[in-house]
């Protein structure tokens, strides 16, 4: 082996490729972008080979870079697996778990307490719980586990359904008194609707079980925060559609009331999602099992 080649520089190269950019790679290992750039330059100089072509906006692998990355990535995966196995074989559940979850009631009142109790049981595990609503890429490795509500797209992921969540269409009594009661979803087009990420609402007739009716809705307020949407509906700004978990208190005290009697929204599945990996660390397996076995205790109603 060439003594001028530093294994740390090869690690840095593999990380840069997997992360997709110098900036993303630097954020993952908490170092500067310039440090990674220096490591790559050292590696390319030692190999006398150009591995990555960089411009101000993009980066791409050379042919030599592609071959080198494939070989090195496989080798490091093997080393990482050996390290994981050494830790797991010791019979300890330890390390970091990065989790992304929907916010609001589900994240704050169900998942966060569940994570807290998991840490009590496994004190050598450190958990980062992120409530950002942006789309995340599990394959890229930024998060180990995500919790998602609704239908999923990527079949390369493992999705374990934890529960079905009831969805309600609500308004304040004052709004309905001022703007009139509704009898059919199509009438939503004549009303102000408070929306989150979806502007197309589907309904099914509970008496006839007829095919879904889809309605495009609009309004003066759009927000992806459940509490803000509830507050807007309480103020009489329009009709809102939310999980029952988010607004059960307002329904119970009558400050929000159901808009329809004959029309309902299909329940939304809630999933725990992770990447299929035969080398799954013990900490992830322990957390997944803990969630499946205990989530019912944290969710008293859905």
Short mmCIF file of N, CA and C in Angstrom, two decimals, residues 98-100 136-147 154-160 271-281 284-285 288:
data_model
loop_
_atom_site.label_atom_id
_atom_site.label_comp_id
_atom_site.label_asym_id
_atom_site.label_seq_id
_atom_site.Cartn_x
_atom_site.Cartn_y
_atom_site.Cartn_z
N UNK A 98 -31.16 8.45 15.03
CA UNK A 98 -31.73 9.69 14.49
C UNK A 98 -33.13 9.41 13.97
N UNK A 99 -34.12 10.13 14.52
CA UNK A 99 -35.53 9.88 14.21
C UNK A 99 -36.18 11.16 13.69
N UNK A 100 -36.97 11.01 12.63
CA UNK A 100 -37.80 12.11 12.14
C UNK A 100 -39.26 11.72 12.29
N UNK A 136 -37.74 13.59 3.90
CA UNK A 136 -36.40 13.11 4.22
C UNK A 136 -36.09 11.87 3.41
N UNK A 137 -34.79 11.65 3.19
CA UNK A 137 -34.32 10.51 2.41
C UNK A 137 -33.65 9.51 3.33
N UNK A 138 -34.36 8.45 3.66
CA UNK A 138 -33.79 7.43 4.54
C UNK A 138 -32.59 6.73 3.91
N UNK A 139 -32.63 6.56 2.61
CA UNK A 139 -31.55 5.87 1.92
C UNK A 139 -30.24 6.64 2.09
N UNK A 140 -30.32 7.96 2.12
CA UNK A 140 -29.12 8.78 2.26
C UNK A 140 -28.50 8.67 3.65
N UNK A 141 -29.25 8.15 4.60
CA UNK A 141 -28.69 7.89 5.91
C UNK A 141 -28.77 9.02 6.90
N UNK A 142 -29.52 10.10 6.56
CA UNK A 142 -29.64 11.21 7.51
C UNK A 142 -30.41 10.79 8.75
N UNK A 143 -31.44 9.95 8.56
CA UNK A 143 -32.23 9.43 9.68
C UNK A 143 -32.26 7.90 9.62
N UNK A 144 -32.36 7.30 10.81
CA UNK A 144 -32.46 5.85 10.90
C UNK A 144 -33.91 5.39 10.80
N UNK A 145 -34.81 6.20 11.36
CA UNK A 145 -36.22 5.84 11.45
C UNK A 145 -37.06 7.09 11.22
N UNK A 146 -38.16 6.94 10.51
CA UNK A 146 -39.12 8.04 10.41
C UNK A 146 -40.51 7.50 10.76
N UNK A 147 -41.34 8.37 11.31
CA UNK A 147 -42.76 8.07 11.56
C UNK A 147 -43.56 8.91 10.57
N UNK A 154 -42.22 4.69 -1.33
CA UNK A 154 -41.00 3.94 -1.62
C UNK A 154 -41.10 2.50 -1.14
N UNK A 155 -41.17 1.55 -2.06
CA UNK A 155 -41.30 0.14 -1.69
C UNK A 155 -39.99 -0.46 -1.22
N UNK A 156 -38.88 0.28 -1.35
CA UNK A 156 -37.59 -0.22 -0.88
C UNK A 156 -37.44 -0.09 0.63
N UNK A 157 -38.41 0.54 1.27
CA UNK A 157 -38.36 0.74 2.71
C UNK A 157 -39.28 -0.24 3.43
N UNK A 158 -38.95 -0.52 4.67
CA UNK A 158 -39.81 -1.34 5.51
C UNK A 158 -40.75 -0.42 6.27
N UNK A 159 -42.05 -0.65 6.16
CA UNK A 159 -43.05 0.17 6.84
C UNK A 159 -43.92 -0.72 7.72
N UNK A 160 -43.89 -0.46 9.00
CA UNK A 160 -44.72 -1.23 9.94
C UNK A 160 -45.85 -0.33 10.43
N UNK A 271 -47.29 4.95 10.28
CA UNK A 271 -46.23 3.96 10.08
C UNK A 271 -44.93 4.32 10.79
N UNK A 272 -44.20 3.28 11.16
CA UNK A 272 -42.79 3.38 11.51
C UNK A 272 -42.03 2.86 10.29
N UNK A 273 -41.10 3.67 9.76
CA UNK A 273 -40.45 3.34 8.50
C UNK A 273 -38.93 3.32 8.68
N UNK A 274 -38.29 2.33 8.07
CA UNK A 274 -36.83 2.25 8.13
C UNK A 274 -36.31 1.50 6.91
N UNK A 275 -35.01 1.58 6.71
CA UNK A 275 -34.38 0.94 5.56
C UNK A 275 -34.17 -0.54 5.84
N UNK A 276 -34.46 -1.37 4.85
CA UNK A 276 -34.21 -2.80 4.99
C UNK A 276 -32.71 -3.04 5.04
N UNK A 277 -32.24 -3.65 6.11
CA UNK A 277 -30.80 -3.84 6.31
C UNK A 277 -30.57 -5.10 7.11
N UNK A 278 -29.90 -6.06 6.50
CA UNK A 278 -29.65 -7.32 7.21
C UNK A 278 -28.66 -7.14 8.35
N UNK A 279 -27.94 -6.00 8.36
CA UNK A 279 -26.99 -5.72 9.42
C UNK A 279 -27.55 -4.69 10.40
N UNK A 280 -28.83 -4.73 10.64
CA UNK A 280 -29.49 -3.75 11.50
C UNK A 280 -28.88 -3.74 12.90
N UNK A 281 -28.42 -2.58 13.38
CA UNK A 281 -27.83 -2.51 14.72
C UNK A 281 -28.83 -2.90 15.80
N UNK A 284 -31.36 -0.20 16.96
CA UNK A 284 -32.54 0.03 16.12
C UNK A 284 -33.57 -1.08 16.31
N UNK A 285 -33.09 -2.30 16.36
CA UNK A 285 -34.02 -3.42 16.58
C UNK A 285 -34.72 -3.27 17.92
N UNK A 288 -37.36 -0.41 17.59
CA UNK A 288 -38.51 -0.83 16.79
C UNK A 288 -39.41 -1.76 17.59
#
